[in-house]
mmCIF file of C-alpha atoms in Angstrom:
data_model
loop_
_atom_site.group_PDB
_atom_site.id
_atom_site.type_symbol
_atom_site.label_atom_id
_atom_site.label_comp_id
_atom_site.label_asym_id
_atom_site.label_seq_id
_atom_site.Cartn_x
_atom_site.Cartn_y
_atom_site.Cartn_z
ATOM 1 C CA MET A 1 -0.134 -0.156 -0.085
ATOM 2 C CA LYS A 2 2.886 2.212 0.564
ATOM 3 C CA ILE A 3 3.870 1.984 -3.205
ATOM 4 C CA VAL A 4 0.314 2.884 -4.205
ATOM 5 C CA ALA A 5 0.579 5.827 -1.864
ATOM 6 C CA ASP A 6 3.908 7.001 -3.516
ATOM 7 C CA ILE A 7 2.403 6.617 -6.778
ATOM 8 C CA ARG A 8 -0.632 8.643 -5.813
ATOM 9 C CA LYS A 9 1.681 11.536 -4.568
ATOM 10 C CA LYS A 10 3.850 11.475 -7.666
ATOM 11 C CA TYR A 11 0.716 11.550 -10.117
ATOM 12 C CA TYR A 12 -1.481 13.786 -7.907
ATOM 13 C CA ASP A 13 -3.163 15.270 -10.904
ATOM 14 C CA ALA A 14 -4.442 11.748 -12.208
ATOM 15 C CA ARG A 15 -7.998 11.004 -12.252
ATOM 16 C CA HIS A 16 -7.742 7.396 -11.276
ATOM 17 C CA ILE A 17 -4.887 5.134 -9.909
ATOM 18 C CA CYS A 18 -6.134 1.582 -10.286
ATOM 19 C CA TYR A 19 -4.197 -1.456 -9.357
ATOM 20 C CA ALA A 20 -4.265 -5.347 -8.496
ATOM 21 C CA TYR A 21 -1.816 -7.495 -6.684
ATOM 22 C CA MET A 22 -1.195 -11.221 -6.047
ATOM 23 C CA LEU A 23 0.918 -12.492 -3.261
ATOM 24 C CA GLY A 24 2.185 -15.783 -2.295
ATOM 25 C CA ALA A 25 2.897 -19.123 -3.862
ATOM 26 C CA GLU A 26 -0.669 -20.376 -3.132
ATOM 27 C CA ARG A 27 -2.007 -17.322 -4.895
ATOM 28 C CA THR A 28 -4.797 -16.739 -2.367
ATOM 29 C CA GLU A 29 -3.944 -13.259 -1.258
ATOM 30 C CA PHE A 30 -4.909 -10.775 -3.914
ATOM 31 C CA ARG A 31 -6.725 -7.354 -3.958
ATOM 32 C CA VAL A 32 -7.973 -5.081 -6.670
ATOM 33 C CA ASN A 33 -9.106 -1.339 -6.839
ATOM 34 C CA ASP A 34 -11.039 0.460 -9.297
ATOM 35 C CA ASP A 35 -10.491 3.852 -7.676
ATOM 36 C CA GLY A 36 -13.874 5.519 -8.714
ATOM 37 C CA GLU A 37 -14.061 3.693 -12.152
ATOM 38 C CA PRO A 38 -17.073 1.820 -12.501
ATOM 39 C CA SER A 39 -17.009 -1.600 -10.427
ATOM 40 C CA GLY A 40 -15.073 -4.392 -12.258
ATOM 41 C CA THR A 41 -13.908 -2.009 -15.103
ATOM 42 C CA ALA A 42 -10.194 -1.543 -13.638
ATOM 43 C CA GLY A 43 -8.750 -3.417 -10.944
ATOM 44 C CA ARG A 44 -10.289 -6.982 -12.312
ATOM 45 C CA PRO A 45 -8.957 -6.471 -15.862
ATOM 46 C CA ILE A 46 -5.577 -6.078 -14.279
ATOM 47 C CA LEU A 47 -5.886 -8.984 -12.059
ATOM 48 C CA GLY A 48 -7.058 -11.045 -15.017
ATOM 49 C CA GLN A 49 -3.678 -10.328 -16.694
ATOM 50 C CA ILE A 50 -1.778 -11.213 -13.663
ATOM 51 C CA ASN A 51 -3.872 -14.487 -13.571
ATOM 52 C CA SER A 52 -3.367 -15.330 -17.392
ATOM 53 C CA ASN A 53 0.369 -15.108 -17.193
ATOM 54 C CA GLU A 54 0.277 -17.241 -13.843
ATOM 55 C CA LEU A 55 2.274 -14.411 -11.895
ATOM 56 C CA THR A 56 2.504 -13.939 -8.259
ATOM 57 C CA ASN A 57 4.405 -11.645 -5.642
ATOM 58 C CA LEU A 58 3.699 -8.549 -7.833
ATOM 59 C CA LEU A 59 1.587 -5.117 -8.003
ATOM 60 C CA ILE A 60 0.561 -3.541 -11.381
ATOM 61 C CA VAL A 61 -0.668 -0.003 -11.068
ATOM 62 C CA VAL A 62 -2.261 1.808 -13.964
ATOM 63 C CA VAL A 63 -2.317 5.620 -13.973
ATOM 64 C CA ARG A 64 -5.093 7.007 -15.927
ATOM 65 C CA TYR A 65 -5.728 10.676 -16.815
ATOM 66 C CA PHE A 66 -9.001 11.860 -18.544
ATOM 67 C CA GLY A 67 -8.499 12.573 -22.131
ATOM 68 C CA GLY A 68 -11.910 13.992 -22.925
ATOM 69 C CA ILE A 69 -13.468 11.007 -24.432
ATOM 70 C CA LEU A 70 -15.638 8.765 -22.572
ATOM 71 C CA LEU A 71 -14.702 5.146 -23.029
ATOM 72 C CA GLY A 72 -17.664 3.448 -21.727
ATOM 73 C CA THR A 73 -17.376 0.174 -19.392
ATOM 74 C CA SER A 74 -16.148 -1.866 -22.270
ATOM 75 C CA GLY A 75 -13.680 0.477 -23.383
ATOM 76 C CA LEU A 76 -12.396 0.929 -19.761
ATOM 77 C CA ILE A 77 -11.954 -2.985 -19.269
ATOM 78 C CA THR A 78 -9.884 -2.988 -22.541
ATOM 79 C CA ALA A 79 -7.777 -0.156 -21.590
ATOM 80 C CA TYR A 80 -6.741 -1.540 -18.068
ATOM 81 C CA LYS A 81 -6.475 -4.929 -19.548
ATOM 82 C CA SER A 82 -4.186 -3.623 -22.297
ATOM 83 C CA ALA A 83 -2.010 -1.580 -20.059
ATOM 84 C CA ALA A 84 -1.623 -4.425 -17.616
ATOM 85 C CA ALA A 85 -0.486 -6.834 -20.546
ATOM 86 C CA ASN A 86 1.896 -4.169 -21.771
ATOM 87 C CA ALA A 87 3.337 -3.866 -18.490
ATOM 88 C CA ILE A 88 3.758 -7.493 -18.050
ATOM 89 C CA GLU A 89 5.278 -7.922 -21.678
ATOM 90 C CA ASN A 90 7.992 -5.260 -20.740
ATOM 91 C CA ALA A 91 8.638 -6.529 -17.380
ATOM 92 C CA GLU A 92 11.654 -8.644 -16.487
ATOM 93 C CA VAL A 93 9.859 -11.852 -15.008
ATOM 94 C CA VAL A 94 11.800 -13.644 -12.398
ATOM 95 C CA GLU A 95 10.972 -17.270 -11.520
ATOM 96 C CA LYS A 96 11.803 -18.656 -8.110
ATOM 97 C CA VAL A 97 11.422 -22.324 -7.349
ATOM 98 C CA ILE A 98 9.950 -23.210 -3.867
ATOM 99 C CA GLU A 99 11.773 -25.834 -2.034
ATOM 100 C CA THR A 100 11.418 -27.790 1.265
ATOM 101 C CA GLN A 101 14.219 -29.330 3.089
ATOM 102 C CA TYR A 102 13.929 -32.933 3.789
ATOM 103 C CA TYR A 103 15.774 -36.076 5.089
ATOM 104 C CA VAL A 104 15.916 -39.551 4.393
ATOM 105 C CA ARG A 105 17.478 -42.230 6.434
ATOM 106 C CA PHE A 106 18.031 -45.660 5.110
ATOM 107 C CA GLY A 107 20.218 -48.880 5.153
ATOM 108 C CA TYR A 108 23.067 -49.318 2.724
ATOM 109 C CA GLN A 109 21.110 -52.042 0.757
ATOM 110 C CA GLN A 110 18.746 -49.060 -0.380
ATOM 111 C CA MET A 111 21.530 -46.754 -1.427
ATOM 112 C CA SER A 112 21.179 -47.086 -5.131
ATOM 113 C CA TYR A 113 17.241 -46.672 -4.860
ATOM 114 C CA VAL A 114 17.488 -43.600 -2.907
ATOM 115 C CA MET A 115 20.036 -41.931 -4.722
ATOM 116 C CA ARG A 116 18.292 -42.773 -8.354
ATOM 117 C CA THR A 117 14.944 -41.334 -6.678
ATOM 118 C CA LEU A 118 16.632 -38.247 -5.733
ATOM 119 C CA LYS A 119 18.135 -37.781 -8.900
ATOM 120 C CA GLU A 120 14.763 -38.254 -10.694
ATOM 121 C CA LEU A 121 13.210 -35.567 -8.634
ATOM 122 C CA ASN A 122 16.029 -33.052 -8.966
ATOM 123 C CA ALA A 123 16.810 -32.896 -5.558
ATOM 124 C CA ASN A 124 19.600 -31.067 -4.252
ATOM 125 C CA ILE A 125 21.769 -32.868 -1.880
ATOM 126 C CA ILE A 126 23.017 -30.888 1.178
ATOM 127 C CA GLN A 127 24.607 -33.296 3.418
ATOM 128 C CA GLN A 128 25.211 -37.069 3.372
ATOM 129 C CA ILE A 129 26.126 -39.084 6.475
ATOM 130 C CA GLN A 130 27.157 -42.823 6.025
ATOM 131 C CA GLN A 131 27.589 -44.492 9.232
ATOM 132 C CA GLU A 132 25.648 -47.732 10.617
ATOM 133 C CA THR A 133 22.918 -46.126 8.524
ATOM 134 C CA CYS A 134 22.818 -43.891 5.737
ATOM 135 C CA GLU A 135 21.247 -40.234 6.023
ATOM 136 C CA ILE A 136 20.688 -37.659 3.350
ATOM 137 C CA GLN A 137 19.555 -34.200 3.717
ATOM 138 C CA TYR A 138 18.089 -32.433 0.589
ATOM 139 C CA THR A 139 15.737 -29.898 -0.792
ATOM 140 C CA ILE A 140 13.146 -30.729 -3.126
ATOM 141 C CA ARG A 141 10.717 -28.630 -5.386
ATOM 142 C CA ASN A 142 7.410 -28.633 -3.572
ATOM 143 C CA SER A 143 5.833 -29.709 -6.729
ATOM 144 C CA ASN A 144 7.606 -32.923 -6.502
ATOM 145 C CA ILE A 145 6.946 -33.823 -2.753
ATOM 146 C CA GLN A 146 4.063 -35.917 -3.458
ATOM 147 C CA GLN A 147 5.661 -38.135 -5.847
ATOM 148 C CA MET A 148 8.831 -38.322 -3.376
ATOM 149 C CA GLU A 149 6.504 -39.356 -0.684
ATOM 150 C CA THR A 150 5.065 -42.141 -2.578
ATOM 151 C CA LYS A 151 8.198 -43.485 -3.523
ATOM 152 C CA PHE A 152 9.877 -43.530 -0.157
ATOM 153 C CA THR A 153 6.592 -44.433 1.654
ATOM 154 C CA ASN A 154 6.391 -47.685 -0.547
ATOM 155 C CA VAL A 155 9.970 -48.887 0.233
ATOM 156 C CA LYS A 156 10.567 -50.978 3.449
ATOM 157 C CA ASP A 157 13.552 -49.662 5.630
ATOM 158 C CA VAL A 158 13.486 -46.181 4.404
ATOM 159 C CA THR A 159 12.263 -43.473 6.641
ATOM 160 C CA HIS A 160 11.968 -39.857 5.526
ATOM 161 C CA GLY A 161 10.508 -36.214 6.851
ATOM 162 C CA LYS A 162 10.675 -32.683 6.545
ATOM 163 C CA ILE A 163 13.272 -30.696 8.196
ATOM 164 C CA ASN A 164 11.840 -27.751 10.242
ATOM 165 C CA SER A 165 13.893 -24.705 8.986
ATOM 166 C CA ASN A 166 13.417 -21.508 10.905
#
């Protein structure tokens, strides 16, 4: 909201400062604001472009000055949608992979299976301990967690769990 407030100060003479944002990997925290435009003609089209591009953790603000021509609701929707699409097209999109840290403990006889599974799932090995039993700490993409749990749950003598990192 501070960014929006700063934009309002900078463009104090604009008629409308409309925006939409989407936050979080789960994409459940979002907000739209029409700033006096007819309901659903500004913030929703901006958010629609964010959703169409499957983006998160961003804010798009569209500053509009009145140009003397009434656009009507369909014209406003098109204008805000196009402005948001143009902003996204000209922005640098940074992709970040969300990972969770896990460990797996197993006997030597399971070494080849565990290592092959971690390689298939593109896990990043952090630490390996090989004593009476073997233990590996690793990170894995959240999108691969269910597959990993299935592979390790179905194998005798392999235990695994999430490492709580604060």
